[in-house]
Short mmCIF file of C-alpha atoms and ligand atoms in Angstrom, two decimals:
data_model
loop_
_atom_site.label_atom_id
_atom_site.label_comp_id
_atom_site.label_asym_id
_atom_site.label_seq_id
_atom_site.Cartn_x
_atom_site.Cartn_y
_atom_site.Cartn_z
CA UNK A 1 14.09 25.94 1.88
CA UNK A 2 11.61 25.04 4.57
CA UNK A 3 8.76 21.61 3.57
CA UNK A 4 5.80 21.24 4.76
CA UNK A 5 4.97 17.63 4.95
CA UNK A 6 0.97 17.05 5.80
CA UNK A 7 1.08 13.07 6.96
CA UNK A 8 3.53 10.73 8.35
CA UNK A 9 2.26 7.82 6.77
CA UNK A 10 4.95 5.72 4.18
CA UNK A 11 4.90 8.24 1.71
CA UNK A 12 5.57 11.43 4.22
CA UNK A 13 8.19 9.64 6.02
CA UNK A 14 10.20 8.62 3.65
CA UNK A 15 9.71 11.84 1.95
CA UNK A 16 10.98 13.61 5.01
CA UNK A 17 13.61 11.87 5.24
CA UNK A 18 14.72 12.26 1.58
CA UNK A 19 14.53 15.79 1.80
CA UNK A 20 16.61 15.91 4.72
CA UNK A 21 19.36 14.12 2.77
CA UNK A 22 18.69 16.68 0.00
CA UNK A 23 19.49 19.56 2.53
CA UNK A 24 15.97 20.64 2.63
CA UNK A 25 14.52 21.39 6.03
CA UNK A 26 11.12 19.23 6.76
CA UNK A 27 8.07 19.31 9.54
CA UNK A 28 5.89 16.25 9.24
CA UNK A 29 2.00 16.99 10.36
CA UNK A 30 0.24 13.80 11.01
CA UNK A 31 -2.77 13.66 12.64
CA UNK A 32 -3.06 10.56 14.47
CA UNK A 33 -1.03 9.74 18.05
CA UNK A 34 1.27 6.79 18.13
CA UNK A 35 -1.45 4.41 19.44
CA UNK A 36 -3.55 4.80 17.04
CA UNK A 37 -0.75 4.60 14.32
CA UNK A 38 0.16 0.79 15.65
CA UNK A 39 -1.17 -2.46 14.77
CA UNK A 40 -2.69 -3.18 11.69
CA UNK A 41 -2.56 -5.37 8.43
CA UNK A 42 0.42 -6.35 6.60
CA UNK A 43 1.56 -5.30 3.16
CA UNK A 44 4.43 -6.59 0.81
CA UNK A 45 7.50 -4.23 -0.66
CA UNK A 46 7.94 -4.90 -4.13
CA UNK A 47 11.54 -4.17 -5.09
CA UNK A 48 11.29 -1.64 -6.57
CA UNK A 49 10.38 -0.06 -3.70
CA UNK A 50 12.76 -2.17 -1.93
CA UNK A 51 15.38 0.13 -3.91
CA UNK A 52 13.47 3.38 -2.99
CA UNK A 53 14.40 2.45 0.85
CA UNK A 54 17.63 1.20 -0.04
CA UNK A 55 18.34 5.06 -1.17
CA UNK A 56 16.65 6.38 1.49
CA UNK A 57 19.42 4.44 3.69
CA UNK A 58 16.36 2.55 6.08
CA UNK A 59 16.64 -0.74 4.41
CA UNK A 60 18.80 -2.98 6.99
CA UNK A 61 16.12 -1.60 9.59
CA UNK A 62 12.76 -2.75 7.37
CA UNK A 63 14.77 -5.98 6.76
CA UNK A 64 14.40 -6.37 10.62
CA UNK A 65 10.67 -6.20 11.37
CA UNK A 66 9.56 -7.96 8.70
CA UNK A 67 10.18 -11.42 6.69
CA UNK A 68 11.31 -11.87 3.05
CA UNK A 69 8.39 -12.66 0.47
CA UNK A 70 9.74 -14.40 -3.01
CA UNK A 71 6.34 -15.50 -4.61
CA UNK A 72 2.57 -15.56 -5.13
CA UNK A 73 1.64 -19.31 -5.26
CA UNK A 74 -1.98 -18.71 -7.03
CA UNK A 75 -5.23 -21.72 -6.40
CA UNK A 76 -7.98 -22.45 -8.22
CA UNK A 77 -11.19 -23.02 -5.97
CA UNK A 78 -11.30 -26.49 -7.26
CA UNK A 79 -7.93 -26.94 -5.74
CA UNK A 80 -5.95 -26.56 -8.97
CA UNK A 81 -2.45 -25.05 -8.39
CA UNK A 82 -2.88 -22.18 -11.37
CA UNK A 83 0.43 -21.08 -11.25
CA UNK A 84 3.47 -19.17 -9.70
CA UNK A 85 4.34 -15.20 -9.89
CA UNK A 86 7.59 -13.77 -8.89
CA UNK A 87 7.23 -10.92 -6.51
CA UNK A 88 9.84 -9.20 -9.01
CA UNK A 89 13.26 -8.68 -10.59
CA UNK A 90 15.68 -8.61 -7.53
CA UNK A 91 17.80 -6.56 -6.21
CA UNK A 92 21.77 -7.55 -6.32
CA UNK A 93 21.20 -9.17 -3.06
CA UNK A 94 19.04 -11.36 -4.00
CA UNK A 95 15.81 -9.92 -1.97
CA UNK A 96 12.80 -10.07 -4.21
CA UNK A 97 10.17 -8.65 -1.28
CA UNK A 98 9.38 -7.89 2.38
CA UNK A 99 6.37 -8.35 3.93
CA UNK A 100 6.09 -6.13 6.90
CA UNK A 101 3.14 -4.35 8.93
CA UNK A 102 1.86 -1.29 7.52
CA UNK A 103 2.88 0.22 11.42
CA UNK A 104 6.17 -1.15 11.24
CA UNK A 105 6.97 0.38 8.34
CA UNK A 106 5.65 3.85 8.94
CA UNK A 107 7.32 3.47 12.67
CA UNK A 108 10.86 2.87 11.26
CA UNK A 109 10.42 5.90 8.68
CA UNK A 110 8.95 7.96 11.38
CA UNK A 111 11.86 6.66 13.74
CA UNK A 112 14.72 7.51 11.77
CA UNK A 113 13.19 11.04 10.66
CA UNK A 114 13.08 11.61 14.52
CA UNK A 115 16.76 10.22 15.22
CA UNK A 116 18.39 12.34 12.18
CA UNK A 117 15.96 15.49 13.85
CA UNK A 118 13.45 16.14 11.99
CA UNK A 119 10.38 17.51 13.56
CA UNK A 120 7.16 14.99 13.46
CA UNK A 121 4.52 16.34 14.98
CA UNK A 122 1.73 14.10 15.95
CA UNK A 123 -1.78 14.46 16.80
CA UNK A 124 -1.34 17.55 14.72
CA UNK A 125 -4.37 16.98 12.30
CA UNK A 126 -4.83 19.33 9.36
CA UNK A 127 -8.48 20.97 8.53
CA UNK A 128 -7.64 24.04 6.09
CA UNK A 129 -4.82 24.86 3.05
CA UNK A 130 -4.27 28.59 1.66
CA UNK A 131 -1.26 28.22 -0.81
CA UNK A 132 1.53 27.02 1.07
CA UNK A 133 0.35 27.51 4.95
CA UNK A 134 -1.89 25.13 6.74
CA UNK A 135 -4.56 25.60 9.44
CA UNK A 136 -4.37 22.91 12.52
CA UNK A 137 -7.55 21.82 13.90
CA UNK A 138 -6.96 24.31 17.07
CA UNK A 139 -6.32 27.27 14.86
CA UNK A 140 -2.83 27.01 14.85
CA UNK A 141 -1.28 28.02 11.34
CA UNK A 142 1.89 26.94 10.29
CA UNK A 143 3.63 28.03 6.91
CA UNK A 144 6.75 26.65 4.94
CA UNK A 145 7.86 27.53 1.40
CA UNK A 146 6.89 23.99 -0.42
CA UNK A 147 3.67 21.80 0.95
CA UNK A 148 3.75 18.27 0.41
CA UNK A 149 0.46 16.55 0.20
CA UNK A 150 0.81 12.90 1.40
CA UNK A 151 -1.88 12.29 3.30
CA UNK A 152 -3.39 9.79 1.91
CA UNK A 153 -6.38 8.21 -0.30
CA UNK A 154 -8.86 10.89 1.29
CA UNK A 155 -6.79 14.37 0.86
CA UNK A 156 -7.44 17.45 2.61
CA UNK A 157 -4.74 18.88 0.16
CA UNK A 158 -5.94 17.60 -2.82
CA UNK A 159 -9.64 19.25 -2.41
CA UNK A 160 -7.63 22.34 -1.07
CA UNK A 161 -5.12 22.59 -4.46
CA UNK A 162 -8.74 21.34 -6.38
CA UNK A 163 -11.98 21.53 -5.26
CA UNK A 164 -13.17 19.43 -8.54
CA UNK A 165 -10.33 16.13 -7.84
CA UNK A 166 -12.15 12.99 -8.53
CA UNK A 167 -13.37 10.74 -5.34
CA UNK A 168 -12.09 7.76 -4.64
CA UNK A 169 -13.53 4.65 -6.68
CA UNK A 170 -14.63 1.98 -4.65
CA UNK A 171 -13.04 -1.02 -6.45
CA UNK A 172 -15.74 -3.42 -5.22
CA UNK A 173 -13.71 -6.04 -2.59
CA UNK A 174 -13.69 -5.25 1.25
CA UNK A 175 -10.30 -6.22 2.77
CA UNK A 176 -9.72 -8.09 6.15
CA UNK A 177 -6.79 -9.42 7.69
CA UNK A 178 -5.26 -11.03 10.46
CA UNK A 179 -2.96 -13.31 12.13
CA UNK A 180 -2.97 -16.84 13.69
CA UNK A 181 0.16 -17.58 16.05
CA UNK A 182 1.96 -20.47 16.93
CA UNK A 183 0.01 -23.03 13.82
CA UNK A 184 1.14 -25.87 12.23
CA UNK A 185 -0.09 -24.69 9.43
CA UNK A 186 3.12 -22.70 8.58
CA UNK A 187 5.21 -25.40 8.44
CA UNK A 188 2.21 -26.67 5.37
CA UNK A 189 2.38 -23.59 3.96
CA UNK A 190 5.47 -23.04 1.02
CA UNK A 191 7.60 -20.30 2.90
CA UNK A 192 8.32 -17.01 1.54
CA UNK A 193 5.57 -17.15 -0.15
CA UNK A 194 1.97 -15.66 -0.15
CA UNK A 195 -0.29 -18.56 -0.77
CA UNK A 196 -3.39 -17.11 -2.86
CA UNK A 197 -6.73 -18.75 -3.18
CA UNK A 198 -9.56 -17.78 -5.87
CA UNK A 199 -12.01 -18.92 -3.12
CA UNK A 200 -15.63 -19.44 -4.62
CA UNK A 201 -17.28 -16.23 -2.80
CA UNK A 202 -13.67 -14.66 -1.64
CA UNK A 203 -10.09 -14.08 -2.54
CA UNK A 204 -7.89 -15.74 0.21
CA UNK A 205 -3.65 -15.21 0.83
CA UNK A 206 -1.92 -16.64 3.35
CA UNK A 207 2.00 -16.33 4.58
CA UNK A 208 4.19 -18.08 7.10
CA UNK A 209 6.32 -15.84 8.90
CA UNK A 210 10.02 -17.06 10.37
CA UNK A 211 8.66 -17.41 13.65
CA UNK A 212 5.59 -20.07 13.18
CA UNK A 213 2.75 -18.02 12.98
CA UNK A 214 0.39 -17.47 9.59
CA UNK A 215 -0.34 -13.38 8.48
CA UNK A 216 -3.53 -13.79 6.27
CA UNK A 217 -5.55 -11.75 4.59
CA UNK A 218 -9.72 -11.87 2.85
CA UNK A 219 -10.84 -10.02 -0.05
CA UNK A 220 -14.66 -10.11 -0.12
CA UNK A 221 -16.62 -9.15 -3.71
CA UNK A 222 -19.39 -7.46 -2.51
CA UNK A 223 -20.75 -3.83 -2.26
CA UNK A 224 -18.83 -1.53 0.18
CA UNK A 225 -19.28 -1.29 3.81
CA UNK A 226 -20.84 1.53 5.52
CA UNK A 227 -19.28 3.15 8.38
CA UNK A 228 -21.69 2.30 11.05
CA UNK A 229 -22.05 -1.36 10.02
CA UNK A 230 -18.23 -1.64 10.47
CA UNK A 231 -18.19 0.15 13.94
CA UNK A 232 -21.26 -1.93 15.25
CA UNK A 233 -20.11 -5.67 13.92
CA UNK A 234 -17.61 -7.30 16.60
CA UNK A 235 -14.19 -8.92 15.56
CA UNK A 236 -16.22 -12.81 16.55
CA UNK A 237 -19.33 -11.44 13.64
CA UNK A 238 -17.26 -10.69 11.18
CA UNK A 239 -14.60 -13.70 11.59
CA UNK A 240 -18.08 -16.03 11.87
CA UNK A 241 -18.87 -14.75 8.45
CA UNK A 242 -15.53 -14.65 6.96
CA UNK A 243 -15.37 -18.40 7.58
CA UNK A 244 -18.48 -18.81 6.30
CA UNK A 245 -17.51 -17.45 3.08
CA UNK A 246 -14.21 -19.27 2.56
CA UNK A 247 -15.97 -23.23 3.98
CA UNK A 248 -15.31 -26.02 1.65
CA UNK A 249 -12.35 -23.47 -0.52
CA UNK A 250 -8.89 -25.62 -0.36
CA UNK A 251 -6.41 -24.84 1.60
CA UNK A 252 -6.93 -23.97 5.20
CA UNK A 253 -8.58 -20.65 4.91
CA UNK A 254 -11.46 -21.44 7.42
CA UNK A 255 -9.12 -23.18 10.74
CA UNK A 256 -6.86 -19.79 9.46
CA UNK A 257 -9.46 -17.77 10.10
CA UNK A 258 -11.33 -19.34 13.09
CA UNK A 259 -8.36 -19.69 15.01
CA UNK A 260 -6.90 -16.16 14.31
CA UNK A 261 -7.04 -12.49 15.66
CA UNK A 262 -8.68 -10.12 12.91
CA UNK A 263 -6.14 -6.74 12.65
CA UNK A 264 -8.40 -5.20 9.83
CA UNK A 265 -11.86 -5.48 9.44
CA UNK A 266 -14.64 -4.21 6.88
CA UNK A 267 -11.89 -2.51 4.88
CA UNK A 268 -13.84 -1.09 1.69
CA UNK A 269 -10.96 -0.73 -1.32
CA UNK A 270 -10.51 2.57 -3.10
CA UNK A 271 -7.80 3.38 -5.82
CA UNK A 272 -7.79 6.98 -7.85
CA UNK A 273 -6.98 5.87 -11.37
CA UNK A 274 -6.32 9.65 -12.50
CA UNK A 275 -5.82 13.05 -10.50
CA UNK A 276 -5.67 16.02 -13.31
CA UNK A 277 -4.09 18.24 -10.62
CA UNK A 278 -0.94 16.82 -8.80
CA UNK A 279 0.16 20.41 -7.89
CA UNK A 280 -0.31 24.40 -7.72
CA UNK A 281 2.53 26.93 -7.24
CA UNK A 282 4.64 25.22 -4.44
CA UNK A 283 2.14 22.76 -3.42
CA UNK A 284 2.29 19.09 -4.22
CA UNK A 285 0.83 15.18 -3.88
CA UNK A 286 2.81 12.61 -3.73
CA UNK A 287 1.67 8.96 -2.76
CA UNK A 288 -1.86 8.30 -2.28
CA UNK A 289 -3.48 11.01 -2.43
CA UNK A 290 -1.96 11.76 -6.01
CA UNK A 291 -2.66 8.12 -7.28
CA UNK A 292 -3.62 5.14 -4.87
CA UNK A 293 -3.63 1.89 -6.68
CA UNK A 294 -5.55 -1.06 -5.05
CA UNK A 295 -3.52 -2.73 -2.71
CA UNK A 296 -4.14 -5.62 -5.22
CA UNK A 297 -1.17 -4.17 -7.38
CA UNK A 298 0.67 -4.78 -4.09
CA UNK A 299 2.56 -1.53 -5.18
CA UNK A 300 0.71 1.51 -3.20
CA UNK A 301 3.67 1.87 -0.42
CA UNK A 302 6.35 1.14 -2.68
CA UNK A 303 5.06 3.91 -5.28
CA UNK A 304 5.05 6.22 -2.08
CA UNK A 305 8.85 5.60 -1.00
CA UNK A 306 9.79 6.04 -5.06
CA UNK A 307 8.09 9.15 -4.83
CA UNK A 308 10.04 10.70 -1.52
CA UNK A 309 13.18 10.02 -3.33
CA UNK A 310 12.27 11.89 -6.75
CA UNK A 311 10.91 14.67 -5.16
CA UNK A 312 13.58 15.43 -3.49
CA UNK A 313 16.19 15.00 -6.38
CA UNK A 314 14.13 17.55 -7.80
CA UNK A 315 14.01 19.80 -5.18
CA UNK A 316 17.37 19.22 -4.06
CA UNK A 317 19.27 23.06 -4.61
CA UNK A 318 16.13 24.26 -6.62
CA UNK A 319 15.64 27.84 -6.91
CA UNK A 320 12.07 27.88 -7.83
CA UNK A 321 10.13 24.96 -6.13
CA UNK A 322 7.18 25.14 -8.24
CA UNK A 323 9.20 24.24 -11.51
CA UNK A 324 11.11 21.50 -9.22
CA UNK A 325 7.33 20.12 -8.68
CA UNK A 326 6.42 20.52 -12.57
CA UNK A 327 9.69 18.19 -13.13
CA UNK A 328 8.53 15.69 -10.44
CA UNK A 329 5.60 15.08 -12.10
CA UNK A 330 6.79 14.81 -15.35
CA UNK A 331 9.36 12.00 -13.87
CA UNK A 332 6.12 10.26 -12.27
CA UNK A 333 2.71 10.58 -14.01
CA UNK A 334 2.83 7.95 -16.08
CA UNK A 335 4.46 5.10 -14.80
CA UNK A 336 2.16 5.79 -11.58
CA UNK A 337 -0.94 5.76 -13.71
CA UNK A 338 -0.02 2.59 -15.71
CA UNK A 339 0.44 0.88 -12.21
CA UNK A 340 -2.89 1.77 -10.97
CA UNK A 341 -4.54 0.27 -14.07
CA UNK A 342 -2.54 -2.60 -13.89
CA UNK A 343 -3.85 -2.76 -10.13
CA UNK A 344 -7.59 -2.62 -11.13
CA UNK A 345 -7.02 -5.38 -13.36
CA UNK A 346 -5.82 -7.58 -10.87
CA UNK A 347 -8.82 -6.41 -8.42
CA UNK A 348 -11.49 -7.41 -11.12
CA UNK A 349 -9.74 -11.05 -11.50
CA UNK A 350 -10.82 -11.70 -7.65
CA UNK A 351 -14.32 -10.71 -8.08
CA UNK A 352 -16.18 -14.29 -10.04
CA UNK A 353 -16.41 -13.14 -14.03
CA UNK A 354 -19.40 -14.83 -15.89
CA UNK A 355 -17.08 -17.80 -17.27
CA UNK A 356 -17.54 -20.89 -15.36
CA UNK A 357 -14.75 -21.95 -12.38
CA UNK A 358 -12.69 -24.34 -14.74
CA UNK A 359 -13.05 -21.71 -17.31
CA UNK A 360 -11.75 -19.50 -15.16
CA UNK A 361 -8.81 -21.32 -13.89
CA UNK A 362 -7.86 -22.51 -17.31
CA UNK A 363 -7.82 -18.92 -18.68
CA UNK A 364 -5.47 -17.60 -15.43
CA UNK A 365 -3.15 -20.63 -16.11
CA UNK A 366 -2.62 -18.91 -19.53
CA UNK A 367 -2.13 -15.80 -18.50
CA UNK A 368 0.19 -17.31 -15.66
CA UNK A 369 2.22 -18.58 -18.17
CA UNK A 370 2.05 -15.85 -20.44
CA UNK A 371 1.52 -12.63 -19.65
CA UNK A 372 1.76 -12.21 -15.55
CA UNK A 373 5.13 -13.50 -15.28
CA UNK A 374 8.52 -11.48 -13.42
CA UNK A 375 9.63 -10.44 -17.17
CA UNK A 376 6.10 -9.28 -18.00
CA UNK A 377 6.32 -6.94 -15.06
CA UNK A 378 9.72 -6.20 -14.85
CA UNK A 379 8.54 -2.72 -15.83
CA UNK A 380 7.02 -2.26 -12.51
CA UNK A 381 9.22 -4.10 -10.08
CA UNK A 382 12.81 -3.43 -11.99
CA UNK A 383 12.51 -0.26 -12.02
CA UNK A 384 15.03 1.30 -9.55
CA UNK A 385 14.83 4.70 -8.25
C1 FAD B 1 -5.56 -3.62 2.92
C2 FAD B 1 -4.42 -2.96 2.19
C3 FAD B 1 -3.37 -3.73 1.74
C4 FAD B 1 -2.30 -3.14 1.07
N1 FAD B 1 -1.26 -3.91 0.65
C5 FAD B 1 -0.21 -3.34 0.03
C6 FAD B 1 0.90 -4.12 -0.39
O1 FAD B 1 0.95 -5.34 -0.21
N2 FAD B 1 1.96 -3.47 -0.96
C7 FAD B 1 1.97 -2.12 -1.14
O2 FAD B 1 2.97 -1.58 -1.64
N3 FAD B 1 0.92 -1.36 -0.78
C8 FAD B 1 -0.16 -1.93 -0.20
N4 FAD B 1 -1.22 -1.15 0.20
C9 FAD B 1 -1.22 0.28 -0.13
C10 FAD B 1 -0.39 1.09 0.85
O3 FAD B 1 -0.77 0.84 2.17
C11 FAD B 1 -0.58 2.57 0.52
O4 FAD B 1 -0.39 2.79 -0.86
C12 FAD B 1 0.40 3.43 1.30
O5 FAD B 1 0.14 3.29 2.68
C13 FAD B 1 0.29 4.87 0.86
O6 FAD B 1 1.06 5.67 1.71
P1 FAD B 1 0.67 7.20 1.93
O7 FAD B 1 1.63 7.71 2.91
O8 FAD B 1 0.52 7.86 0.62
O9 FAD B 1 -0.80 7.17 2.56
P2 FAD B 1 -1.23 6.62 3.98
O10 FAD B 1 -0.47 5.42 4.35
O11 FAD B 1 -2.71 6.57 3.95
O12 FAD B 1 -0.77 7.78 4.99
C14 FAD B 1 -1.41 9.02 5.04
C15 FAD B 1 -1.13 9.63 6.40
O13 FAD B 1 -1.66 10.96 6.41
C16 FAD B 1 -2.31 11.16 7.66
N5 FAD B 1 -3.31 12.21 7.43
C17 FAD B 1 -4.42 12.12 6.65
N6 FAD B 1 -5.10 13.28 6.69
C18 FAD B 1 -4.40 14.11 7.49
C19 FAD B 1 -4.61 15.46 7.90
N7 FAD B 1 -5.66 16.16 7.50
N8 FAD B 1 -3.69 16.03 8.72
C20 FAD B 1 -2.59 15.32 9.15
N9 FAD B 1 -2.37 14.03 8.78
C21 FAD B 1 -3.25 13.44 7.96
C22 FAD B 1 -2.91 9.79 8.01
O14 FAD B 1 -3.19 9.69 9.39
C23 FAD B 1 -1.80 8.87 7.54
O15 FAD B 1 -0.85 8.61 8.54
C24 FAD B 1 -2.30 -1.74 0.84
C25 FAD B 1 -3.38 -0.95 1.29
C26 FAD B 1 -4.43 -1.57 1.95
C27 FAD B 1 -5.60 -0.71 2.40
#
């Protein structure tokens, strides 16, 4: 059996590589050239996911570029600590979460698909679908028995398996993020943690990393941002107005941010709470663009890797794909689905509700204590793959 993988992002790298271990023969299309795939924001493995890479035998390697995450340490805007969240249930070693660069990630999928030799084709960008064969911007067609869909939040498969799929929702934050080296601010900070501030008109997180420097990141309630706004605003605009927003907000959000390089800027947040059609015949989603929480879940990558690895138990010896593809959704659906409510819950707490700040803080110290805690979510994060 020959796959078809459109995008080498988290969820078609792992993917190909899981299908590689199943003894299924993979091509990954991805569209963009390895400049353009570096850089970027960061983004934290839950583990569950953790366990996904653990099966897909890349662990040790994601362990290496990037820095163990335990906690969310959440602040009032009047200063109040509100609470602490486990990033999870553990795995038997003890790791609870990595935080890592999006590009790192993707690089050491992409890197160990290439070194087992599996073909990843870049720059090899995808404009047409007709059942299982795929049309290259160029012309170039290219055909397999099973397509896998995992190119993200903005599909070209999905619309291709159906025209009708829902659009993205805009969840209503913009997302920036960057990093300030070399601060004494990290030693301030508590380490392996992601400090989280409910800033007055923002949602701040900071985290040290082992080697003195502070990855942070903005959330900003407001409508989304259009295209040419973000391509005409420099990095010194938008880090002026992002340290606007977070002045006089405890912590140090503003020095963070005035000091820093911005790696992600005007970032408008989508998530797809429900997509009716995950597949047709021998064509399926899998990460994104079949259900993209917020990245306020903090789950969207490690729902990608979980999905590599049960796809490919299903399709692992399978005589007829497309039933393989009916039992991969049935594993998936609804866990997926719950997680991208759960997601646009925890988007809606950043954006100010009509209850008053102290309000506000004492009802998330409740719910801190209560309901957001690592057994209230051990659903999500103990799951193992
Ligand atoms: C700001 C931010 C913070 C986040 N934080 C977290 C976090 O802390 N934890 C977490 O788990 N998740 C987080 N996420 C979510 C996570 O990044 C995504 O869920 C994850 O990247 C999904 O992987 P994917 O491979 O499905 O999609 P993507 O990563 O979007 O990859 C899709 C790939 O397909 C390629 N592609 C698209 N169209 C085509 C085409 N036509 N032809 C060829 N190639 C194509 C793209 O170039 C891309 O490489 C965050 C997301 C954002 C935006």
């Amino acid at each position: 059996m020959r796959a078809l993988i459109v995008g080498g992002g988290v969820a078609g790298g792992a993917a190909a590589l899981a299908l590689e271990d199943a003894g299924i023969e993979a091509i990954v299309l991805e569209r963009r050239d390895e400049a353009a795939a570096a850089g970027g924001s960061y983004l934290t493995l839950a583990p569950n996911g953790l366990a996904a890479a653990a099966a897909l035998g890349v662990l040790p390697r994601l362990a290496d570029v990037g820095f163990p995450t335990d906690t969310h340490l959440l602040v009032g805007a009047s200063g109040t600590p509100l609470g602490r969240v486990s990033i999870g249930v553990p795995l038997a070693s003890g790791l609870r979460g990595l935080t890592l660069r999006r590009s790192d990630l993707v690089g050491v999928l992409t890197a160990e698909a290439v070194r087992r030799g599996i073909a990843v084709r870049r720059g090899a960008a995808v404009r047409g679908v007709d059942g299982t064969t795929v049309e290259l911007d160029g012309g170039e067609r290219v055909d397999a028995d099973v397509l896998i869909g995992a190119d993200g939040v903005r599909s070209v498969v999905r619309s291709a398996i159906d025209p009708g799929a829902p659009a993205p929702r805009y969840v209503g934050l913009t997302n920036f993020g960057g990093i300030t080296r070399g601060t004494p601010v990290a030693a301030r900070l508590e380490q392996r943690a992601w400090t989280m501030v409910f800033g007055r008109r923002a949602f701040f997180g900071a985290h040290p990393t082992p080697a003195g420097d502070v990855v942070w990141f903005v959330n900003v309630p407001e409508p989304e941002i259009a295209r040419d706004v973000r391509a005409a605003t420099s990095g010194d605009a938008w880090r002026d107005r992002l340290a606007g927003l977070v002045a006089g907000d405890p912590g140090d959000a503003e020095h963070l941010i005035r000091a820093g390089v911005l790696e992600l800027a005007g970032d408008s947040t989508y998530d797809l709470p429900t997509v009716p059609c995950w597949r047709r015949g021998s064509v399926v989603l899998i990460g994104d663009a079949a259900h993209a929480p917020s990245p306020s879940s903090g789950q969207g990558a490690s729902l990608a890797l979980e999905d590599a690895v049960v796809l490919a138990r299903e399709l692992r010896g399978a005589e007829d794909p497309a039933t393989a593809l009916a039992r991969f959704e049935s594993a998936r659906r609804r866990r997926v689905e719950r997680i991208v409510s759960a997601g646009a819950r925890s988007s809606s707490s950043k954006i100010p509700g009509p209850l008053g700040m102290r309000v506000q803080e004492a009802v998330m110290r409740v719910l801190l204590r209560t309901v957001v805690t690592e057994r209230g979510s051990a659903w999500m994060t103990g799951y193992r793959v």
